[in-house]
Coordinates of C-alpha atoms in Angstrom, one line a residue:
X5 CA 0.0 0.0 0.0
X6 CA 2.6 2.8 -1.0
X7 CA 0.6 4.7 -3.7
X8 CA 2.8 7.7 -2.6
X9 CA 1.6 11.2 -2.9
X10 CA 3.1 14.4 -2.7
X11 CA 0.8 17.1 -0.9
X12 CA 0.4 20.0 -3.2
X13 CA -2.8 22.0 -2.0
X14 CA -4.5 22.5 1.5
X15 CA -7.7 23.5 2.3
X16 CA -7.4 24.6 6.4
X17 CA -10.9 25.7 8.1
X18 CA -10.8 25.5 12.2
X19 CA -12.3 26.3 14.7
X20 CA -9.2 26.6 17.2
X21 CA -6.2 27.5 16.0
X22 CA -4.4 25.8 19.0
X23 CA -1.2 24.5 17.5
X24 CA -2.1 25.0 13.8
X25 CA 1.1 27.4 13.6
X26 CA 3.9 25.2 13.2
X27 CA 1.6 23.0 10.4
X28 CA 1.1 26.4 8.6
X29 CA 4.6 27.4 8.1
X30 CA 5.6 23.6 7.2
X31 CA 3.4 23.3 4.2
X32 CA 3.9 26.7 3.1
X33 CA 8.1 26.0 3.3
X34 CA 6.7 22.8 1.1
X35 CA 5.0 25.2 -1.6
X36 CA 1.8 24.0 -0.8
X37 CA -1.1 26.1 -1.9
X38 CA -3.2 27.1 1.2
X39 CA -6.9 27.3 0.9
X40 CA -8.9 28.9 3.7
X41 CA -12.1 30.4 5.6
X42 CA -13.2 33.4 7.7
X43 CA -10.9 33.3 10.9
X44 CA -9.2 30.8 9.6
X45 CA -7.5 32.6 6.4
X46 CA -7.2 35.9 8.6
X47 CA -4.9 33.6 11.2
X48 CA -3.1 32.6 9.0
X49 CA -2.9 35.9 6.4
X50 CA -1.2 37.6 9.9
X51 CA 1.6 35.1 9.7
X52 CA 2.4 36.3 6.7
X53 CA 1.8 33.6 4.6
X54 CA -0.1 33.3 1.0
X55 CA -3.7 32.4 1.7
X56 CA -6.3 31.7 -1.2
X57 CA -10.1 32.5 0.4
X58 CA -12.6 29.8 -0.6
X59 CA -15.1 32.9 -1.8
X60 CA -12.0 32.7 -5.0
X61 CA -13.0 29.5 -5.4
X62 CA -16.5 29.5 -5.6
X63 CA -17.6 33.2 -6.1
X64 CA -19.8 33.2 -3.2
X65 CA -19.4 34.6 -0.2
X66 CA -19.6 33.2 3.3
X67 CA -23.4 33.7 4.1
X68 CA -26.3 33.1 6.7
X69 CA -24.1 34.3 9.0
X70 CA -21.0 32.3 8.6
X71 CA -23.3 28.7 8.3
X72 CA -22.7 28.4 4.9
X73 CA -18.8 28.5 3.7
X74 CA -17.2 25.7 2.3
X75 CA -20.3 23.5 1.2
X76 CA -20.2 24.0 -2.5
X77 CA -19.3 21.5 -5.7
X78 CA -15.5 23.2 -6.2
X79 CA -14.4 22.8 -2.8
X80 CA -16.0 18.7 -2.5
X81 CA -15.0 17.9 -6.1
X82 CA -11.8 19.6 -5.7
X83 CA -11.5 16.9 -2.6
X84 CA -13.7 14.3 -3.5
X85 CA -12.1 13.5 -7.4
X86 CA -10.6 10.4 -8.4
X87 CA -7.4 11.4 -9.6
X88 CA -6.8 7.9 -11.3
X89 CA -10.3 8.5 -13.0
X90 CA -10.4 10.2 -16.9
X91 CA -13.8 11.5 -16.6
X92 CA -13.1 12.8 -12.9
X93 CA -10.1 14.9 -14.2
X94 CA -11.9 16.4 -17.1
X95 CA -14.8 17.8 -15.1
X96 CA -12.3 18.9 -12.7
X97 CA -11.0 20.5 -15.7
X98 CA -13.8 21.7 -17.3
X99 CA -15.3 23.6 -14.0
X100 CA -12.3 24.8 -13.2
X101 CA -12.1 22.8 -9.9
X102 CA -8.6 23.1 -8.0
X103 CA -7.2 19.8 -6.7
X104 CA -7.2 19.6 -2.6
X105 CA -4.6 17.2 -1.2
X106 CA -5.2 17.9 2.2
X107 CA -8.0 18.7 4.5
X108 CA -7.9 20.2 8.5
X109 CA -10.7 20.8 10.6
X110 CA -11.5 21.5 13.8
X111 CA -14.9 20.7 14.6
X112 CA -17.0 23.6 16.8
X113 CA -16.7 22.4 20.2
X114 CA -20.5 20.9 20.7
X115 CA -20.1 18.7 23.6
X116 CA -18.2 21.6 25.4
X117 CA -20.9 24.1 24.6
X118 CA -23.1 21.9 26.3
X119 CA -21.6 21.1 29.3
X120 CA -20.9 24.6 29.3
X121 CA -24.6 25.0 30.8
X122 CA -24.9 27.5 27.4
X123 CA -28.4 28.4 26.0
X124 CA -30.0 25.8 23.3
X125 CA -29.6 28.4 20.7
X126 CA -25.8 29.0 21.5
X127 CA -25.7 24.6 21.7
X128 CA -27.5 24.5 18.0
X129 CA -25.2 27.2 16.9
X130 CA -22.2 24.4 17.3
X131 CA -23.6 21.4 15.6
X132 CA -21.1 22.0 12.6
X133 CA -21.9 21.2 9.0
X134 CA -19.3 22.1 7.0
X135 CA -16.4 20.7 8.6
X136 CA -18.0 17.3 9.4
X137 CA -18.9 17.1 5.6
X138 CA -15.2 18.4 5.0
X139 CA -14.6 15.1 7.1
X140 CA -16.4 12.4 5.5
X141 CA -15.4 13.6 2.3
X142 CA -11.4 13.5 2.7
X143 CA -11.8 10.6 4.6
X144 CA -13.7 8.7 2.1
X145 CA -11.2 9.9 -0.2
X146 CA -8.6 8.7 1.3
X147 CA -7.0 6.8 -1.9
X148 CA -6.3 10.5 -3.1
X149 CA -6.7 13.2 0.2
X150 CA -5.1 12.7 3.8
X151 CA -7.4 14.3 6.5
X152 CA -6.8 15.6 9.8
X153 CA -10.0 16.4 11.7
X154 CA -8.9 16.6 15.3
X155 CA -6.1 19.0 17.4
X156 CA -4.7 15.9 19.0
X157 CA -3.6 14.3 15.2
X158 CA -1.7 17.7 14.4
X159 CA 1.7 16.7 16.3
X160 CA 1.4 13.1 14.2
X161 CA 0.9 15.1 10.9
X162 CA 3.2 17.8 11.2
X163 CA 5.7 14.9 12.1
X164 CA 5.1 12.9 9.0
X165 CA 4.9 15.5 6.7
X166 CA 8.5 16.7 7.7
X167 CA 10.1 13.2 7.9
X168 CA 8.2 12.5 4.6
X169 CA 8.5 16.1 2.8
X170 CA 5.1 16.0 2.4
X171 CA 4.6 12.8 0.7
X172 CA 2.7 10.6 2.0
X173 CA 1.5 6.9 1.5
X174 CA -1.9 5.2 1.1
X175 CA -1.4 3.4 4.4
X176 CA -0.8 6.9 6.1
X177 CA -3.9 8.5 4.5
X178 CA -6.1 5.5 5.9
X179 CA -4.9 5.9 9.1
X180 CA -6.0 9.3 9.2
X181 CA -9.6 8.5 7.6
X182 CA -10.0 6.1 10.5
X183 CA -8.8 8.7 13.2
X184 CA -11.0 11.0 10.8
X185 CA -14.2 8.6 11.0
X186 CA -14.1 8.2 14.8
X187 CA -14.1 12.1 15.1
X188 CA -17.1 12.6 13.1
X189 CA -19.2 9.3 14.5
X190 CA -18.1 10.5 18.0
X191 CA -19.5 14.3 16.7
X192 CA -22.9 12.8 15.8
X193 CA -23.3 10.4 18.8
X194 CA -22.9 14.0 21.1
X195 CA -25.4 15.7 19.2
X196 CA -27.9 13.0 19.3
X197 CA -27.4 12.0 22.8
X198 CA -28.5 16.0 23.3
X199 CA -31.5 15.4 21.4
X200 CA -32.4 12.2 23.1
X201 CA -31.4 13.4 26.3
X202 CA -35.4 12.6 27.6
X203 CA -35.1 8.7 25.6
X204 CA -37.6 10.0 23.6
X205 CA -36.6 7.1 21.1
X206 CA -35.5 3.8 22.6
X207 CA -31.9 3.9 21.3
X208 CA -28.5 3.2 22.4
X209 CA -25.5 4.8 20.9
X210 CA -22.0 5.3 23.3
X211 CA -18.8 6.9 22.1
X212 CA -15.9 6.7 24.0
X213 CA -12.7 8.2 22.5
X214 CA -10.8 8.0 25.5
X215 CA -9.7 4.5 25.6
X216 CA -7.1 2.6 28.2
X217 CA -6.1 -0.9 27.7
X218 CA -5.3 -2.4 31.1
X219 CA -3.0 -5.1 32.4
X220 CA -5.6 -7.7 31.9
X221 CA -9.1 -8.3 32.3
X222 CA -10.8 -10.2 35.2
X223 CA -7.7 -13.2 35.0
X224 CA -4.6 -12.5 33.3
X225 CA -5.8 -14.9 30.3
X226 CA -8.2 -11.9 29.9
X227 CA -7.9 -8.6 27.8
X228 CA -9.3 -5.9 29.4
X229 CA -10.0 -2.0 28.4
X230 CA -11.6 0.7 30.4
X231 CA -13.2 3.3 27.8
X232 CA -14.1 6.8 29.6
X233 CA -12.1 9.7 30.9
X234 CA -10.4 9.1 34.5
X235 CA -9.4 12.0 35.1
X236 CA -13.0 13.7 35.2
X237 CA -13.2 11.5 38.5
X238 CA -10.8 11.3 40.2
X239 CA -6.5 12.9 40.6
X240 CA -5.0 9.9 41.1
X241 CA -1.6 10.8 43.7
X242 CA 0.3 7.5 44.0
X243 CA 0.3 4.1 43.1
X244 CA 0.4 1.7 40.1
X245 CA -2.2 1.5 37.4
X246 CA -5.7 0.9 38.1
X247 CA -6.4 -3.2 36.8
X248 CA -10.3 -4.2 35.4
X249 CA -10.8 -5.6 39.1
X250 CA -9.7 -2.4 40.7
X251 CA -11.5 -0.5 38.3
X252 CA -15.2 -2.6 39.3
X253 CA -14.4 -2.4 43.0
X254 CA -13.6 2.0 43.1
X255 CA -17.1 2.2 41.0
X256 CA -19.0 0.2 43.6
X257 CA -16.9 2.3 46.5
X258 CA -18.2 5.5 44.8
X259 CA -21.9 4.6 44.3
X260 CA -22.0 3.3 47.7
X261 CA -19.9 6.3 49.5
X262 CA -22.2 8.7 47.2
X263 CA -25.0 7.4 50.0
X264 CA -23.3 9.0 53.0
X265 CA -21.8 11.9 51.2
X266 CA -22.8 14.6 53.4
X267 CA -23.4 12.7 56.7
X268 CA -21.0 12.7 59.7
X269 CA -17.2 10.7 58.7
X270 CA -18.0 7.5 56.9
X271 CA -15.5 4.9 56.3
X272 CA -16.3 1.7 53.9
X273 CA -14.3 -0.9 52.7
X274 CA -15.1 -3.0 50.2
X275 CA -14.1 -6.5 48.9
X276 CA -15.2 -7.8 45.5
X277 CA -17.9 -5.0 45.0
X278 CA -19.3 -5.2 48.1
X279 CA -18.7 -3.9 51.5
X280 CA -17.0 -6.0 54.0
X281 CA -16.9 -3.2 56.7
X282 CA -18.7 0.2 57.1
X283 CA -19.3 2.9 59.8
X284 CA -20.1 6.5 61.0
X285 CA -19.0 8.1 63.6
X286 CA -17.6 11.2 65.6
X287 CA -14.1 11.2 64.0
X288 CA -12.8 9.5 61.1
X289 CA -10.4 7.5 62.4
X290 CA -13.1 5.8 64.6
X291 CA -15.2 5.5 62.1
X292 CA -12.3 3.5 59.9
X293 CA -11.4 1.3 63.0
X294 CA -14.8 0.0 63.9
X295 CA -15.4 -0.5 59.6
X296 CA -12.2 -2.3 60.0
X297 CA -13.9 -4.6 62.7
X298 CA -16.8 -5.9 60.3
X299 CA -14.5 -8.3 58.2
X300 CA -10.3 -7.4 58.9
X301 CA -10.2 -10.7 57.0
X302 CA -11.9 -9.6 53.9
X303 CA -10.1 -6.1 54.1
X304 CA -6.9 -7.3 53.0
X305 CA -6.0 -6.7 49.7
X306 CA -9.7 -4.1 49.5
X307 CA -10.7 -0.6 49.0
X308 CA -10.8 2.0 51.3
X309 CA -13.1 5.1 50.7
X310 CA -13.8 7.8 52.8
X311 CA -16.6 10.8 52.7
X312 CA -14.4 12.9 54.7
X313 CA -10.7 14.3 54.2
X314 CA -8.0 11.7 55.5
X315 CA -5.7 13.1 58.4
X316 CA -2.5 11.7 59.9
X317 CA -4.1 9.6 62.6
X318 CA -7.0 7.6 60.3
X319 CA -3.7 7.4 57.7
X320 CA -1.3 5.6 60.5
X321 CA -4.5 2.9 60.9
X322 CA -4.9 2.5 57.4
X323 CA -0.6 2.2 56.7
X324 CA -0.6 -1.4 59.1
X325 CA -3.1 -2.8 56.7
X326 CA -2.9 -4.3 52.8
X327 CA -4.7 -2.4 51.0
X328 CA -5.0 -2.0 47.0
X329 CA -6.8 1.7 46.7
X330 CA -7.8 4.4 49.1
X331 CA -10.2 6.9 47.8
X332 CA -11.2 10.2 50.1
X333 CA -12.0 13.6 49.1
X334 CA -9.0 14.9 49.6
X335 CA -5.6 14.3 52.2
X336 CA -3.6 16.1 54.4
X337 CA -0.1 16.1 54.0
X338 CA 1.3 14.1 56.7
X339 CA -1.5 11.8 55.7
X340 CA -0.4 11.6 52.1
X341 CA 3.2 11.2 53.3
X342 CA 2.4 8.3 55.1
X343 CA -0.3 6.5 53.1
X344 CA 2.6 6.9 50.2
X345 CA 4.9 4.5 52.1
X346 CA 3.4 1.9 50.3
X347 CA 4.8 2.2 46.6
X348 CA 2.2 0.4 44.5
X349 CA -1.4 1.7 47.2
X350 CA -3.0 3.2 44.6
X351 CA -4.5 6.9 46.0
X352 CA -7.1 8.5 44.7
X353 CA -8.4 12.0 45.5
X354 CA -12.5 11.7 44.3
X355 CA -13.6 15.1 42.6
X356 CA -17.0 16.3 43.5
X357 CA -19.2 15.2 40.4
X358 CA -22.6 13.9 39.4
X359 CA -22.4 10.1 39.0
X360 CA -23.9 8.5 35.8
X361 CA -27.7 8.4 36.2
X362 CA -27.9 4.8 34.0
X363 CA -26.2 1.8 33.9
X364 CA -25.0 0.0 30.9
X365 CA -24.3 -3.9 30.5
X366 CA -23.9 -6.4 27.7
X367 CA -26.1 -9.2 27.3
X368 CA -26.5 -12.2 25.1
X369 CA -26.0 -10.4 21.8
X370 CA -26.8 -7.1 22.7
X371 CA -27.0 -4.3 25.8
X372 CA -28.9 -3.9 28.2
X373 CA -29.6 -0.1 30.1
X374 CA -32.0 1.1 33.0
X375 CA -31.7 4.2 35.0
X376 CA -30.1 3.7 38.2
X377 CA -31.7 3.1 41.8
X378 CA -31.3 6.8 42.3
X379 CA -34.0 5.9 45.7
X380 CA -32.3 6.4 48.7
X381 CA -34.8 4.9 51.5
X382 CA -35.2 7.8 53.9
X383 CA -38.1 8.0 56.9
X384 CA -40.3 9.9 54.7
X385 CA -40.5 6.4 52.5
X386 CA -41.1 4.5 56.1
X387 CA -44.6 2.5 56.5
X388 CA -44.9 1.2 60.1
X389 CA -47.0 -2.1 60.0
X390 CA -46.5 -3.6 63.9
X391 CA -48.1 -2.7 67.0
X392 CA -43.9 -1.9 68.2
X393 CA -42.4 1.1 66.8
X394 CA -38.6 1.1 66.0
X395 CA -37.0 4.4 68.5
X396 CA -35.2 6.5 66.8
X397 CA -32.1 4.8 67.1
X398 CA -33.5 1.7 65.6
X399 CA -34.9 4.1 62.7
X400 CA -31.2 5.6 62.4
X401 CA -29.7 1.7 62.1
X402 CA -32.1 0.7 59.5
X403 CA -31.8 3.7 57.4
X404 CA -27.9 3.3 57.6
X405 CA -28.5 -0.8 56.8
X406 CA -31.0 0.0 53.8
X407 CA -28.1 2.1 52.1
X408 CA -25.4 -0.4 52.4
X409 CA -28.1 -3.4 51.2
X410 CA -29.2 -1.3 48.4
X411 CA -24.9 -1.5 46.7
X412 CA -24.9 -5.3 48.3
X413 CA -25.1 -8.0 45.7
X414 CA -28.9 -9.9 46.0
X415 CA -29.9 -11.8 47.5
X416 CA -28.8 -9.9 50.5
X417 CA -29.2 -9.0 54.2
X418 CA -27.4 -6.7 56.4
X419 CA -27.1 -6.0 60.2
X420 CA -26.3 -3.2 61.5
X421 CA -25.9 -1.4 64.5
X422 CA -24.9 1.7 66.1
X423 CA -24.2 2.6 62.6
X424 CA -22.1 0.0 61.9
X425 CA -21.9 -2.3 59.2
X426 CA -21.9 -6.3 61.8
X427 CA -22.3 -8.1 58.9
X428 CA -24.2 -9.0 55.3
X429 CA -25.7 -11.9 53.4
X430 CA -24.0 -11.6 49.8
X431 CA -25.3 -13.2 46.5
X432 CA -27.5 -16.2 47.9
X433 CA -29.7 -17.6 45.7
X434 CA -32.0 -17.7 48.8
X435 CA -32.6 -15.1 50.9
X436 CA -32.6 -17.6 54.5
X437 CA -28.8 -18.5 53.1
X438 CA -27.9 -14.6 53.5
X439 CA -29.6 -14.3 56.5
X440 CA -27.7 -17.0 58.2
X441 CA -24.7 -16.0 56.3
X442 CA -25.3 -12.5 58.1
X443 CA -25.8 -13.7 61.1
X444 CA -22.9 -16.5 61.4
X445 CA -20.4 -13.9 60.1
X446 CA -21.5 -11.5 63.0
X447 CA -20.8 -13.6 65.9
X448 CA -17.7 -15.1 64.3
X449 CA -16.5 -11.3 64.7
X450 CA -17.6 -11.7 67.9
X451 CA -20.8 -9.3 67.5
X452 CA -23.3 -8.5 69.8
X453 CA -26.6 -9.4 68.0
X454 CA -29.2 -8.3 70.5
X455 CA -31.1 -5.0 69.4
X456 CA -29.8 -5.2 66.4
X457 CA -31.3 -3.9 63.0
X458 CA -32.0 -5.9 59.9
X459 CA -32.1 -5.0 56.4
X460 CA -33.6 -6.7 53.5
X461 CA -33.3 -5.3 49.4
X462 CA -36.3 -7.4 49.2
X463 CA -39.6 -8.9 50.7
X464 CA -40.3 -12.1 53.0
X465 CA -42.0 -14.8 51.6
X466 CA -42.6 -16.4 54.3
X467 CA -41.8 -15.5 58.1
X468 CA -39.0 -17.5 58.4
X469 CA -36.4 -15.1 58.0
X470 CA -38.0 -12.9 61.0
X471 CA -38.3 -15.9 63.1
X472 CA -34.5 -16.9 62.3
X473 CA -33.7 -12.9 63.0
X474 CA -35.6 -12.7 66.0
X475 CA -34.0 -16.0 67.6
X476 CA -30.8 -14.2 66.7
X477 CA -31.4 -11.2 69.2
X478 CA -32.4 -8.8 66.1
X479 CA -35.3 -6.2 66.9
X480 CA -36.1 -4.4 64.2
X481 CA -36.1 -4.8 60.5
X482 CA -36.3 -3.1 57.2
X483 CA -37.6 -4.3 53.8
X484 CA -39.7 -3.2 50.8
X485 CA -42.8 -5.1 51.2
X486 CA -44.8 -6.4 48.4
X487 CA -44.9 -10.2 49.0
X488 CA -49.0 -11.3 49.1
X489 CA -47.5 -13.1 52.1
X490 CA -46.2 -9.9 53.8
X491 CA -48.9 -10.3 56.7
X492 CA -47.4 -13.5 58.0
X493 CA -44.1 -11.8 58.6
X494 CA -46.1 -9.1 60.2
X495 CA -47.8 -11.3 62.3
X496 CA -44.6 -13.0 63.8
X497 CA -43.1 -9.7 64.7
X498 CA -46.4 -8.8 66.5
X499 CA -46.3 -12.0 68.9
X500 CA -42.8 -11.5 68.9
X501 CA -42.0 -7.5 69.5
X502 CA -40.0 -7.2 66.6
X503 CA -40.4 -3.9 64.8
X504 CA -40.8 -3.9 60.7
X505 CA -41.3 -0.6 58.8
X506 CA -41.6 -1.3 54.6
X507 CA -40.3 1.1 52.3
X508 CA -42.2 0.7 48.9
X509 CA -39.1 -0.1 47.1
X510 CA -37.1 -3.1 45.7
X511 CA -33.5 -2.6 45.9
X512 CA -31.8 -5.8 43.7
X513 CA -28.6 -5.8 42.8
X514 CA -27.6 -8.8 40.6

């Protein structure tokens, strides 16, 4: 695939003119004939370089306000001939079409107008039309025309065109058509994402241009990629690259910590997607210690997230223990100093953003989406359906539980108390295993079960999983209701003064 060609023309129409300099003076010390728009031609006309306007070409002017420039047949035929074709050359010929070897565009920044918060008229105003067409066209053409449609190619082209002198082969022009296609099918996904922002029409389309491939996927006989930009989430301070496992286990920290975000210092650690330990309390390195206590088994080799900013004393607990990733809001520096002792934990500052409000996953042959559980069960939500009332203590444990059930894998139960995580049920296929799970986990930490508080992220069936809760010492428990049984749980707490409040909502996690 050498087909070599020697650049002779350029047509350059941009919207930022962000390192476009050093490409400029190249091609012109080439002798290439520069053809150019608006702000474009004036950038470069004040470099003092030869600039042909595109209104030479075409004898029109820019009009309707600077929306219509470049879309006419002398500037696409003069980039869309077939210069190995005898009928293409003649028309070029005949019309008086100039020969473009080169096109470069920068798109108007849409997806930046947008999340700029600007008005719909000023996000309209940057859906471009001439430059994607500019795009599709070179790139199409790439037997004959090498485009470069984004900033980040420039470096690569100004590169090649000075090791090459500006002539370039068919392999290099198709590299830039792909790099040239991704930019415009990205461009299009934006601007009907915008449109579809309400799912009017029940379609999926995702672009990701900011690919990572990782160490491996789930097992090292694995490939793995993460496709999204890191650095919107999180400044990462220390510590070797983030694997696929890593990767599953900070989302799950984040959705879960997201929960407690303005509440008293929280401290979770989670193992596998779940968490293993949890608590709240007065001071952060408390809170860490007695989150510590729900499973210091499972929190070897876990993640350590933190609503609150991590100090020196919390960071001296945390340094005695393995751990891959520790995520907070922010450090101090005697904390950082010390957590960095460690040269491959992983620290991660988490920036204050909106988390995704759907979920994506393959399936089968194809992708399944829903919105999030964006319900947090609060005592607005609370139904209270037995002659005993949970205190408010009981109601502050089974609020806490219902969050930490809600990012638990189902089937699941959790107990908590005095805001801290005892112990959950994970992943049963029947909700009695995770109860007894729960509950044999506890006391194997050496858990005090009695006035303890149970959540459910789903209803009873039957009343066994009250009875087995009460016998247990548990007094009050928390689940959505639903079940055309739900009266024979009720019952059992009645004779037994158990107190059970529903919520209304399902919270599965599979």
């Amino acid at each position: 695939m050498s087909n070599l060609k020697t650049i002779k023309s350029a047509l350059i129409s941009v919207f930022s003119k962000d390192g476009l300099e050093p490409i400029v003076k190249k091609l012109n010390e080439q002798g290439v004939t520069i053809y150019s728009t608006g702000g474009t031609q004036k950038f470069i006309n004040d470099l003092g370089i030869n600039v042909i306007p595109v209104e030479e070409i075409t004898s029109y002017p820019s009009i309707l306000g600077g929306r219509v420039k470049t879309l006419h047949p002398k500037v696409f035929g003069g980039i869309l001939n077939r210069q190995n074709n005898d009928t293409d050359m003649a028309e070029l010929a005949e019309f008086e079409i100039p020969q473009i070897d080169v096109v470069i565009v920068d798109l108007y920044p849409f997806e930046k107008t947008v999340a700029s918060g600007a008005s719909e008229q000023d996000i309209i105003e940057k859906i471009d039309i001439g430059g994607i067409s500019l795009i599709r066209a070179a790139a199409k053409n790439y037997a004959d025309v090498i485009c470069v449609a984004s900033m980040e190619d420039y470096s690569e082209f100004l590169n090649l065109i000075t090791e090459k002198n500006g002539t370039l082969s068919e392999s290099d022009r198709k590299r830039f058509a792909s790099k040239a296609f991704n930019v415009s099918s990205h461009y299009d996904t934006a601007i009907f994402n915008y449109f579809n922002k309400n799912h009017e029409e029940a379609v999926l389309k995702i672009s990701e241009t900011n690919g990572k491939v990782l160490r491996y996927g789930e097992n090292p006989h694995q490939k793995g990629f993460f496709f999204g930009n890191f650095d919107d989430v999180f400044t990462k301070l220390h510590g070797k690259e983030l694997s696929y496992n890593n990767l599953l286990d900070v989302d799950a920290a984040v959705n879960l910590m997201n929960e407690f975000k303005k509440d008293a210092p929280t401290f979770a650690i989670l193992k596998h997607n779940n968490a293993c330990g949890l608590a709240q309390r007065a001071t952060l390195k408390q809170a860490y210690t007695d989150a510590l206590a729900g499973d210091p088994v499972s929190a070897f080799g876990g993640v350590l997230i933190s609503n609150s900013e991590i100090d020196k004393a919390t960071a001296e607990e945390i340094h005695t223990l393995f751990c891959e990733v520790v995520i907070a809001p922010s450090y101090t520096q005697d904390a950082l100093e010390i957590l960095q002792g460690k040269k491959n934990r992983i620290i991660l500052i988490l920036k204050d953003i909106e988390l995704p409000k759907t979920s994506v996953r393959s399936c089968l042959n194809g992708t399944l989406v829903q919105e999030k559980d964006n319900i947090t069960d609060t005592v607005d939500h609370l139904t209270y359906v037995t002659n005993n009332k949970p205190t408010t203590t009981e109601i502050e444990d089974l609020l806490f539980a219902s969050k930490i059930c809600k990012h638990t894998k189902s089937n699941t139960i959790v107990l908590a108390k005095n805001k801290q995580l005892l112990a959950s049920g994970t992943g049963q296929t029947s909700r009695v295993d995770a109860l007894n799970q729960a509950i044999h986990k506890a006391q194997t930490f050496g858990f005090d079960l009695n006035n303890s508080a149970m959540a459910s992220d789903a209803f009873f069936p039957f009343p066994d999983c009250v009875e087995i809760a009460k016998n247990a010492g548990i007094r009050s428990v928390i689940q959505p209701g639903g079940s055309i049984k739900d009266q024979l749980s009720i019952d059992y707490c009645n004779e037994n003064e158990v107190a059970m409040v529903l919520t209304g909502t399902r919270h599965f996690k599979h």
